[in-house]
XYZ file of C-alpha atoms in Angstrom:
660
model
C -18.768 -18.655 6.867
C -15.263 -20.038 6.638
C -14.596 -22.372 9.554
C -11.507 -24.220 8.401
C -10.262 -24.825 11.901
C -13.167 -27.115 12.755
C -11.411 -30.376 13.599
C -13.204 -33.102 11.700
C -11.763 -36.011 13.621
C -11.742 -34.382 17.059
C -15.251 -35.358 17.990
C -16.718 -37.684 20.676
C -14.173 -36.929 23.399
C -14.720 -33.193 23.028
C -18.475 -33.496 23.349
C -18.366 -35.679 26.449
C -15.764 -33.404 28.009
C -17.790 -30.283 27.274
C -21.007 -31.685 28.705
C -19.401 -33.140 31.819
C -17.209 -30.099 32.385
C -20.184 -27.767 32.147
C -22.177 -29.876 34.571
C -19.366 -30.056 37.110
C -18.437 -26.418 36.796
C -21.926 -25.036 37.223
C -22.935 -27.310 40.071
C -19.958 -27.252 42.400
C -19.217 -30.259 44.576
C -20.126 -28.962 48.009
C -17.840 -31.489 49.694
C -14.780 -29.934 48.040
C -13.078 -26.857 49.430
C -11.040 -25.076 46.819
C -10.117 -21.726 45.379
C -10.780 -20.831 41.717
C -8.052 -22.194 39.448
C -6.788 -18.737 38.499
C -5.430 -18.324 42.038
C -2.024 -20.035 42.272
C 1.469 -19.350 43.559
C 3.327 -16.583 41.692
C 0.188 -14.795 40.523
C -0.199 -11.054 39.956
C -3.159 -9.138 41.398
C -4.183 -5.875 39.763
C -2.901 -2.999 41.865
C -4.965 0.045 42.891
C -8.325 -1.668 42.369
C -10.619 -3.379 44.838
C -10.618 -7.093 44.038
C -12.122 -10.462 44.947
C -10.900 -13.955 45.731
C -13.423 -16.745 45.256
C -13.873 -20.481 45.252
C -16.137 -23.310 46.431
C -16.758 -25.057 49.718
C -19.337 -26.617 51.975
C -22.385 -24.378 52.643
C -22.419 -23.444 56.298
C -18.658 -23.849 56.659
C -17.118 -20.324 56.782
C -14.039 -19.500 54.714
C -11.364 -17.115 55.973
C -8.982 -15.286 53.621
C -6.029 -13.222 54.775
C -3.481 -11.210 52.801
C -1.136 -8.456 53.930
C -3.107 -6.558 56.627
C -6.565 -7.448 55.314
C -8.786 -10.379 56.208
C -12.300 -11.514 55.374
C -14.563 -14.345 56.513
C -17.410 -15.428 54.241
C -19.840 -18.336 53.995
C -20.439 -20.366 50.810
C -23.912 -19.994 49.324
C -26.344 -22.854 48.663
C -24.376 -23.859 45.576
C -21.154 -23.877 47.568
C -19.668 -20.754 46.037
C -17.928 -18.132 48.184
C -16.388 -14.752 47.398
C -14.185 -12.561 49.604
C -13.752 -8.878 48.745
C -10.699 -6.724 49.468
C -9.593 -3.118 49.224
C -7.052 -2.041 46.642
C -3.382 -2.795 47.272
C -0.276 -1.171 45.834
C 3.181 -2.217 44.722
C 5.378 -3.910 47.286
C 7.251 -7.044 48.183
C 5.900 -10.516 47.336
C 3.316 -11.740 49.844
C 1.222 -14.806 50.643
C -2.533 -15.359 50.677
C -3.947 -17.736 53.296
C -7.345 -19.352 52.649
C -8.866 -21.733 55.174
C -12.057 -23.462 56.213
C -12.950 -26.228 58.623
C -12.036 -28.770 55.929
C -8.705 -27.508 54.664
C -6.314 -24.610 54.214
C -4.490 -23.228 51.185
C -1.510 -20.869 51.060
C -0.648 -19.035 47.837
C 2.981 -17.901 47.836
C 5.063 -15.294 46.004
C 2.062 -13.150 45.015
C 2.653 -9.664 43.594
C 0.554 -6.554 43.058
C 1.075 -5.054 39.613
C -0.740 -4.706 36.298
C -2.655 -7.586 34.745
C -3.073 -7.722 30.968
C -5.400 -10.231 29.309
C -3.872 -11.722 26.138
C -6.361 -13.223 23.717
C -7.134 -14.031 20.094
C -6.041 -16.758 17.719
C -2.763 -18.468 16.842
C -0.531 -15.411 16.474
C -1.293 -14.621 20.119
C -0.994 -18.286 21.049
C 2.431 -18.631 19.355
C 5.013 -19.035 22.115
C 8.526 -17.651 22.451
C 10.209 -20.914 21.417
C 8.237 -20.848 18.140
C 8.990 -17.203 17.335
C 12.095 -15.421 16.060
C 15.528 -15.898 17.707
C 14.195 -18.362 20.297
C 17.528 -19.520 21.715
C 18.821 -16.010 22.326
C 15.498 -14.742 23.690
C 15.045 -17.694 26.030
C 18.610 -17.381 27.327
C 18.026 -13.756 28.348
C 14.450 -14.289 29.558
C 15.186 -13.514 33.213
C 12.377 -11.114 34.186
C 11.053 -12.289 37.574
C 8.472 -9.495 37.776
C 6.752 -10.834 34.640
C 4.298 -13.657 35.361
C 2.285 -15.713 32.837
C -0.650 -18.118 33.092
C -2.036 -20.009 30.111
C -5.680 -21.119 30.065
C -6.478 -24.631 28.818
C -8.436 -25.064 25.590
C -12.062 -25.768 26.500
C -15.343 -25.198 24.669
C -18.835 -25.050 26.128
C -22.312 -24.110 24.848
C -23.122 -22.939 28.389
C -21.195 -20.685 30.748
C -18.461 -22.236 32.887
C -17.481 -20.971 36.312
C -13.932 -22.319 36.252
C -11.331 -23.693 33.845
C -7.945 -25.344 34.248
C -4.684 -23.576 33.436
C -0.908 -23.883 33.565
C -0.606 -22.091 36.901
C 1.141 -18.723 37.156
C 4.808 -18.995 36.197
C 7.674 -16.629 36.983
C 9.510 -15.536 33.849
C 12.910 -17.214 33.603
C 14.937 -19.025 30.946
C 13.306 -22.245 32.160
C 9.732 -21.007 31.644
C 9.653 -18.173 29.098
C 9.786 -20.491 26.091
C 6.140 -21.406 26.724
C 4.904 -17.828 27.218
C 2.816 -16.141 24.557
C 5.493 -14.444 22.458
C 3.406 -11.332 21.755
C 2.389 -11.145 25.409
C 5.940 -11.590 26.675
C 7.498 -8.971 24.390
C 4.689 -6.577 25.290
C 5.322 -7.156 29.010
C 9.080 -6.854 28.599
C 8.739 -3.387 27.061
C 6.523 -2.290 29.960
C 8.988 -3.730 32.468
C 11.876 -1.849 30.932
C 10.035 1.454 31.158
C 8.067 1.033 34.385
C 9.675 -1.618 36.609
C 6.162 -2.708 37.617
C 5.099 -6.372 37.954
C 3.194 -7.471 34.855
C 0.799 -10.414 34.876
C -0.236 -12.005 31.570
C -3.535 -13.890 31.652
C -3.249 -15.755 28.359
C -6.523 -17.143 26.963
C -6.323 -17.765 23.216
C -6.979 -20.509 20.655
C -5.479 -20.768 17.178
C -7.702 -20.474 14.124
C -10.688 -19.089 16.000
C -13.327 -16.668 14.763
C -14.102 -13.508 16.709
C -17.729 -14.410 17.408
C -16.734 -17.410 19.520
C -15.230 -14.916 21.990
C -18.415 -12.811 22.337
C -21.147 -13.566 24.891
C -24.592 -14.776 23.835
C -26.186 -11.743 25.492
C -24.318 -9.421 23.133
C -24.262 -11.607 20.044
C -27.999 -12.301 19.975
C -28.537 -8.594 19.244
C -26.451 -8.888 16.078
C -28.748 -9.675 13.128
C -26.318 -12.190 11.602
C -26.136 -14.321 14.760
C -29.568 -14.144 16.358
C -30.676 -17.508 14.933
C -27.406 -19.201 15.873
C -27.728 -18.092 19.498
C -31.324 -19.327 19.608
C -30.171 -22.766 18.407
C -27.352 -22.911 20.939
C -29.674 -21.998 23.785
C -32.168 -24.678 22.712
C -29.534 -27.393 22.462
C -27.928 -26.629 25.816
C -31.305 -27.381 27.346
C -31.396 -30.795 25.641
C -28.117 -32.760 26.076
C -29.711 -35.900 24.595
C -30.334 -34.069 21.339
C -26.729 -32.930 21.377
C -25.530 -36.522 21.614
C -27.864 -37.703 18.844
C -26.594 -35.022 16.495
C -23.024 -35.947 17.397
C -23.598 -39.578 16.410
C -25.066 -38.544 13.047
C -22.094 -36.311 12.374
C -19.674 -39.093 13.371
C -21.218 -41.370 10.750
C -21.161 -38.646 8.108
C -17.467 -37.983 8.798
C -16.661 -41.670 8.414
C -18.424 -41.728 5.047
C -16.681 -38.496 4.076
C -13.233 -39.900 4.823
C -14.028 -42.872 2.585
C -15.109 -40.471 -0.143
C -11.789 -38.649 0.121
C -10.025 -41.899 -0.750
C -11.575 -41.704 -4.204
C -8.999 -40.447 -6.711
C -11.350 -40.313 -9.655
C -10.501 -37.673 -12.236
C -13.001 -38.716 -14.882
C -14.070 -35.118 -15.552
C -10.632 -33.795 -16.475
C -10.751 -34.783 -20.162
C -10.942 -31.889 -22.655
C -13.411 -33.715 -24.869
C -15.988 -34.584 -22.226
C -19.487 -33.143 -22.602
C -20.277 -30.629 -19.832
C -23.207 -28.984 -21.601
C -25.643 -30.042 -18.857
C -23.486 -28.660 -16.014
C -24.674 -25.626 -14.075
C -22.957 -22.242 -14.186
C -21.071 -20.747 -11.238
C -19.049 -17.560 -10.825
C -15.418 -17.705 -9.841
C -14.143 -16.353 -7.615
C -16.926 -16.733 -5.088
C -17.677 -19.410 -2.530
C -20.207 -21.971 -3.660
C -22.207 -21.358 -0.461
C -22.847 -17.805 -1.647
C -24.215 -19.192 -4.925
C -26.843 -21.619 -3.702
C -24.797 -24.566 -2.389
C -25.102 -23.771 1.321
C -24.452 -27.244 2.740
C -22.000 -28.568 0.140
C -19.054 -30.397 1.708
C -17.231 -32.873 -0.487
C -15.946 -32.919 -4.063
C -17.051 -30.691 -6.949
C -15.594 -29.814 -10.344
C -15.057 -26.548 -12.211
C -14.494 -26.551 -15.983
C -13.824 -23.836 -18.531
C -12.664 -23.603 -22.133
C -10.490 -20.689 -23.243
C -9.323 -19.694 -26.708
C -5.649 -18.837 -27.190
C -3.978 -17.112 -30.158
C -1.375 -18.810 -32.383
C 1.460 -17.189 -30.419
C 0.666 -19.393 -27.392
C 1.095 -22.659 -29.299
C 3.458 -25.010 -27.387
C 4.787 -22.151 -25.247
C 5.403 -22.290 -21.474
C 2.920 -20.301 -19.403
C 1.487 -20.040 -15.905
C -1.999 -20.150 -14.457
C -3.150 -18.331 -11.323
C -6.408 -19.294 -9.605
C -6.338 -17.348 -6.340
C -7.252 -19.170 -3.139
C -9.199 -22.436 -3.262
C -11.025 -23.808 -0.257
C -9.726 -26.467 0.644
C -7.967 -28.854 -1.805
C -7.554 -28.509 -5.557
C -6.214 -30.700 -8.343
C -5.840 -28.568 -11.469
C -5.701 -29.911 -15.037
C -4.943 -28.152 -18.319
C -5.959 -30.073 -21.440
C -6.385 -33.163 -19.273
C -2.885 -33.021 -17.733
C -2.404 -32.403 -14.015
C -0.277 -29.281 -13.473
C -0.627 -28.716 -9.718
C -2.380 -29.349 -6.415
C -2.460 -27.709 -2.977
C -4.346 -28.521 0.212
C -4.102 -25.203 2.090
C -7.099 -22.863 1.727
C -4.969 -19.820 2.680
C -2.517 -20.199 -0.225
C -2.835 -18.594 -3.646
C -2.623 -21.152 -6.466
C -0.098 -20.418 -9.202
C 1.058 -23.310 -11.373
C 3.471 -23.540 -14.288
C 2.128 -24.928 -17.556
C 4.782 -26.973 -19.379
C 5.827 -26.289 -22.952
C 3.855 -28.056 -25.696
C 0.755 -28.464 -23.482
C -1.069 -25.370 -24.735
C -2.306 -25.079 -28.284
C -3.730 -22.386 -30.511
C -7.505 -22.321 -30.299
C -9.510 -24.051 -27.600
C -7.877 -25.243 -24.355
C -9.657 -26.801 -21.383
C -9.122 -26.099 -17.692
C -10.595 -28.479 -15.106
C -10.312 -28.102 -11.335
C -11.312 -30.808 -8.858
C -12.089 -29.075 -5.538
C -12.508 -30.898 -2.245
C -13.980 -28.986 0.703
C -13.819 -30.573 4.144
C -15.919 -28.154 6.213
C -17.247 -24.618 6.207
C -17.006 -22.511 3.063
C -15.794 -24.029 -0.198
C -14.810 -23.252 -3.757
C -12.596 -20.739 -5.544
C -12.515 -17.820 -3.108
C -9.700 -15.437 -4.089
C -9.900 -12.053 -5.788
C -10.809 -11.622 -9.494
C -7.372 -10.211 -10.323
C -5.797 -13.402 -8.978
C -7.419 -15.528 -11.684
C -5.504 -15.398 -14.959
C -3.375 -17.300 -17.436
C -0.245 -15.595 -18.688
C 3.026 -16.041 -20.491
C 6.004 -13.790 -21.164
C 5.447 -11.144 -23.795
C 1.664 -11.583 -23.948
C -1.205 -9.815 -22.162
C -2.659 -11.884 -19.316
C -6.042 -13.517 -19.956
C -8.536 -13.242 -17.110
C -10.149 -16.441 -15.846
C -12.643 -14.664 -13.562
C -16.277 -15.080 -14.506
C -18.589 -17.965 -15.334
C -17.403 -21.562 -15.081
C -19.178 -24.901 -15.539
C -19.846 -26.598 -12.183
C -20.969 -30.013 -10.969
C -20.951 -31.959 -7.714
C -19.219 -35.320 -7.933
C -21.349 -38.461 -7.857
C -19.779 -39.420 -4.516
C -20.730 -36.077 -3.018
C -24.328 -36.522 -4.136
C -24.451 -39.914 -2.419
C -22.877 -38.488 0.727
C -25.588 -35.864 1.186
C -25.426 -32.736 3.306
C -23.251 -32.627 6.395
C -25.406 -32.891 9.544
C -25.475 -29.683 11.541
C -22.437 -29.299 13.775
C -23.162 -30.086 17.446
C -20.750 -27.413 18.689
C -17.530 -29.349 18.323
C -14.312 -27.447 18.054
C -14.099 -23.796 19.041
C -15.522 -22.137 15.932
C -19.133 -21.594 16.906
C -20.578 -18.376 18.310
C -20.028 -17.808 22.065
C -18.316 -21.144 22.860
C -14.994 -19.685 24.013
C -16.680 -16.736 25.654
C -18.518 -19.269 27.792
C -15.518 -21.468 28.543
C -12.362 -19.332 28.379
C -13.597 -15.838 29.324
C -16.547 -16.305 31.668
C -14.451 -17.885 34.480
C -12.386 -14.677 34.783
C -15.053 -11.982 34.908
C -14.138 -11.063 38.509
C -10.448 -10.688 37.648
C -9.330 -7.066 37.721
C -7.132 -6.081 34.784
C -5.340 -3.078 33.363
C -6.368 -3.965 29.841
C -6.527 -6.426 26.943
C -4.173 -7.116 24.058
C -5.798 -8.920 21.134
C -4.413 -10.594 17.989
C -7.122 -12.085 15.794
C -8.756 -11.576 12.422
C -7.221 -14.020 9.971
C -10.156 -16.415 10.422
C -12.666 -13.626 9.724
C -10.933 -12.141 6.677
C -13.596 -13.467 4.316
C -16.221 -11.532 6.305
C -14.369 -8.249 6.780
C -17.414 -5.987 6.458
C -19.165 -8.002 9.156
C -16.050 -7.564 11.319
C -16.724 -3.816 11.329
C -19.547 -4.474 13.778
C -18.062 -7.518 15.543
C -14.836 -5.877 16.720
C -16.549 -2.996 18.575
C -19.088 -5.502 19.884
C -16.314 -7.662 21.353
C -14.741 -4.677 23.123
C -18.039 -3.452 24.535
C -19.020 -6.979 25.544
C -15.847 -7.618 27.497
C -15.931 -4.243 29.228
C -19.549 -4.764 30.233
C -19.039 -8.290 31.520
C -15.805 -7.560 33.387
C -17.373 -4.377 34.751
C -14.225 -2.457 33.807
C -13.635 0.260 31.250
C -10.178 -1.122 30.550
C -7.939 -0.360 27.590
C -8.176 -2.613 24.539
C -5.278 -2.804 22.073
C -4.998 -5.082 19.056
C -2.641 -6.116 16.270
C -3.640 -5.329 12.712
C -3.155 -8.234 10.305
C 0.366 -8.629 8.940
C 1.205 -8.852 5.261
C 0.768 -12.441 4.037
C 0.655 -14.618 0.865
C 2.623 -14.079 -2.326
C 2.610 -10.470 -3.593
C 0.556 -9.590 -6.666
C 1.875 -7.809 -9.703
C -1.220 -5.669 -10.250
C -3.533 -3.681 -7.950
C -6.762 -5.371 -6.961
C -9.262 -6.181 -4.261
C -8.186 -7.897 -1.055
C -10.078 -9.569 1.766
C -7.155 -9.007 4.129
C -7.005 -5.310 3.279
C -10.718 -5.029 4.049
C -10.202 -6.806 7.379
C -7.381 -4.389 8.252
C -9.729 -1.530 7.382
C -12.375 -2.974 9.725
C -9.796 -3.194 12.512
C -8.766 0.420 11.965
C -12.397 1.553 12.034
C -12.699 0.135 15.566
C -10.344 2.882 16.766
C -13.452 5.046 17.068
C -14.202 3.096 20.258
C -12.673 5.012 23.208
C -9.547 3.749 24.964
C -8.380 1.571 22.096
C -5.194 1.322 20.044
C -3.709 -0.604 17.148
C -0.285 -2.004 16.310
C 0.302 -1.872 12.551
C 2.664 -4.633 11.335
C 2.173 -4.414 7.571
C 5.972 -4.378 7.215
C 7.021 -7.454 9.221
C 4.844 -10.276 7.908
C 6.005 -13.215 5.795
C 4.580 -14.182 2.414
C 4.721 -17.923 3.096
C 3.966 -18.012 6.818
C 0.728 -16.881 8.430
C 2.691 -16.850 11.715
C 5.454 -14.277 11.121
C 8.436 -14.910 13.375
C 9.047 -11.299 14.406
C 6.912 -11.070 17.523
C 9.363 -8.688 19.225
C 8.235 -5.674 17.208
C 4.602 -6.723 17.562
C 4.874 -6.660 21.344
C 6.818 -3.394 21.274
C 4.253 -1.610 19.093
C 1.428 -2.774 21.366
C 3.408 -1.571 24.370
C 3.819 1.901 22.836
C 0.030 2.271 22.964
C -0.055 1.298 26.624
C 2.930 3.452 27.594
C 1.379 6.526 25.982
C -2.266 6.037 26.926
C -2.164 4.134 30.237
C 1.118 5.246 31.741
C 1.460 8.822 30.449
C 4.809 8.349 28.734
C 5.858 10.768 25.983
C 6.270 8.192 23.233
C 4.981 8.036 19.661
C 2.514 5.151 19.579
C 1.166 5.282 16.011
C 2.500 5.403 12.509
C 1.023 7.790 9.925
C -2.788 7.568 9.715
C -4.785 8.778 6.722
C -6.552 12.035 7.550
C -7.868 13.508 4.281
C -7.341 13.737 0.514
C -7.486 16.637 -1.939
C -7.842 16.045 -5.688
C -6.606 18.737 -8.035
C -6.087 18.160 -11.741
C -4.173 14.931 -12.272
C -2.914 14.456 -8.736
C -4.052 13.722 -5.195
C -2.598 15.164 -1.989
C -2.810 12.897 1.060
C -2.745 14.398 4.576
C -1.847 12.311 7.628
C -2.049 12.308 11.406
C 0.978 11.060 13.396
C 3.169 12.149 10.470
C 6.078 13.995 12.115
C 9.203 13.113 10.195
C 7.303 11.445 7.352
C 9.770 9.466 5.239
C 10.243 6.575 2.868
C 12.517 3.656 3.666
C 14.708 2.003 1.068
C 13.996 4.158 -1.937
C 10.919 5.724 -3.554
C 7.486 5.234 -2.045
C 5.755 2.010 -3.056
C 2.275 0.506 -3.046
C 0.231 3.594 -3.794
C -2.632 2.999 -6.245
C -4.818 5.542 -8.012
C -8.063 5.312 -9.992
C -10.485 7.418 -11.966
C -14.257 7.151 -12.281
C -13.927 3.729 -13.936
C -12.725 2.328 -10.560
C -9.747 0.608 -12.203
C -6.652 1.067 -10.061
C -3.128 1.372 -11.417
C 0.189 1.734 -9.652
C 0.898 5.378 -8.879
C 3.929 7.565 -8.464
C 4.077 8.941 -4.907
C 6.334 11.724 -3.658
C 6.851 13.193 -0.201
C 5.959 16.848 0.317
C 6.808 17.623 3.929
C 4.254 15.669 5.956
C 2.068 15.060 2.909
C 2.250 12.641 -0.023
C 1.491 13.653 -3.631
C 0.099 10.791 -5.716
C -0.383 10.669 -9.512
C -0.194 8.511 -12.628
C 0.331 9.499 -16.242
C -2.521 7.131 -17.208
C -5.121 8.694 -14.854
C -5.987 12.260 -15.889
C -8.792 12.864 -13.371
C -8.183 10.715 -10.282
C -10.943 10.194 -7.730
C -9.505 7.531 -5.397
C -6.183 6.536 -3.814
C -5.227 3.383 -1.940
C -2.084 2.535 -0.007
C -0.846 -0.953 0.918
C -4.191 -2.335 -0.252
C -3.343 -6.012 -0.771
C -2.989 -9.253 1.162
C 0.749 -8.676 1.002
C 1.887 -5.175 -0.035
C 5.473 -6.351 0.287
C 7.939 -3.494 0.545
C 5.455 -0.783 1.514
C 7.731 1.856 2.967
C 5.955 4.941 4.307
C 7.008 5.672 7.915
C 7.088 8.507 10.414
C 10.118 9.769 12.270
C 9.593 7.248 15.085
C 10.065 4.378 12.641
C 6.424 3.262 12.726
C 4.783 2.212 9.439
C 1.821 4.003 7.898
C -1.525 2.285 8.316
C -3.004 0.906 5.061
C -5.929 2.973 3.810
C -8.211 3.828 0.924
C -9.958 7.112 0.168
C -12.904 5.511 -1.645
C -15.942 3.742 -0.213
C -16.562 1.513 -3.230
C -18.053 -1.923 -2.673
C -15.565 -4.456 -1.339
C -15.261 -8.149 -2.084
C -16.504 -9.150 1.392
C -19.394 -6.702 1.607
C -22.170 -9.306 1.327
C -20.407 -12.135 3.159
């Protein structure tokens, strides 16, 4: 499980805050009269649905709530909680809500009835307008007073919270829009243009988070992969002292780990060193999946390759795929490169005169700080190559050994739920407080942090949707963004974790009242946060306009429907294919394979609303893939509405994340 966003140094304060916040939130101070934090000036209430307003007060001291022509008087229960219920309201002028008790009174001003959309996920949803594309121009024209936005504070909790702090609802203007979720804002702006209806954005997201942290324990404990984790969480929440003890042990381990990272030893880089007693490990493949479940620290990979005479003293390059987290790579004892980002593919230049005919050594020092570790890319990403010569694969068995410092350090103590990346923590803290909020639907942008477990995501994505609908008590719409293209493009077809995650997202469309925005054409190779959030919001909005508001708009690009194989070619049929076309030249990024399961680039031609795929090297094709890569840069199949085709494959062959 790859949890790279766990913040190693962000420890004691978080724990104390979580424990105290949970205690305060779930045992309200009966002396305090207040409304839940989601209720502020400028808020949007969901129109045409009965709704509630709630808060806390002194038991026995009635609370009166009045808005428009409705009023309600309720008494707090024994825990001090009160809830006032109201009939549905419709569009109209801004109004106030008056809330009073014997202790105090509160007036919420400039409230609107409209449509509320919950915006959630990880950093690409969290990315704000000032961080996205054309910020100065977009902020300058961001005068949309019927769009309102509230951002929920980052909080984690192993138990359910009743309330959480936030930014307060803000009216969209050039002074405020820079801090709005960019995807949320551009989604709302498209709806505003078409509907002229107030749009409220309830923004609850956290960068780098895994999907299972957003799912409730009640739902997640029925998933076989998470049953044990939920049992542990439930046990620890009942024993805060144990939580603190575990936190202290982890603090000490992290201090020792940071000292270990100061070690710059490279004693195992030398070509002549004896590694005959080292163990064998497959690369690519995380070391956790090969018997090193609790390995955090420094380990070495070594391999000897034999090169022909033509490589002697010639420049070359080496590709190693993704390495989790930090690598220092040596060829024949000489350092040729190092990166510290687990999302980046390693490709280093080998200087002239370093390689020799015959045996050459490769040594890689890998440091993993938390979660999964090792060489984790795809097999096709691991190779050594030079101009005019066939590439030599480096996938397969390597020599492997933990560093002496890592052995002394020992296994990392079990995480005491610090940081957001544990099952259910954000569901408890950043979703549970809003379960009485009425909403039109959800827009979701997440998946990057689960890409290494794409097959598992096939069950987690529908589970998330069902969980939220059940808990909110609303069968609302749920629309998401498929992962963008990312990382440096590859020259040859191959497996891809990101392609498998996109496939899992697409499979969730079988859940009713869902939709997907495909953005395979607007990502950036070197930035996991592509700047173009305008088209992301627009493509999400097309789903809502068509499915929630009855507008006659095309909301989907071409979707694979079926394939027919005949002789040496395949015919691909699509849904949503009116006006099928290729942008900027011939069709790209189609792959084809025969029974040997080896894919090659294919020639693809349009035939009306179909695509004919073939390759001179594949006489009897059995499988076709389109845009099947982390970054199928330049993929160019669109429909007449200008929406890109969704990546697909016709085969069901085993993927690289199937057992993760």
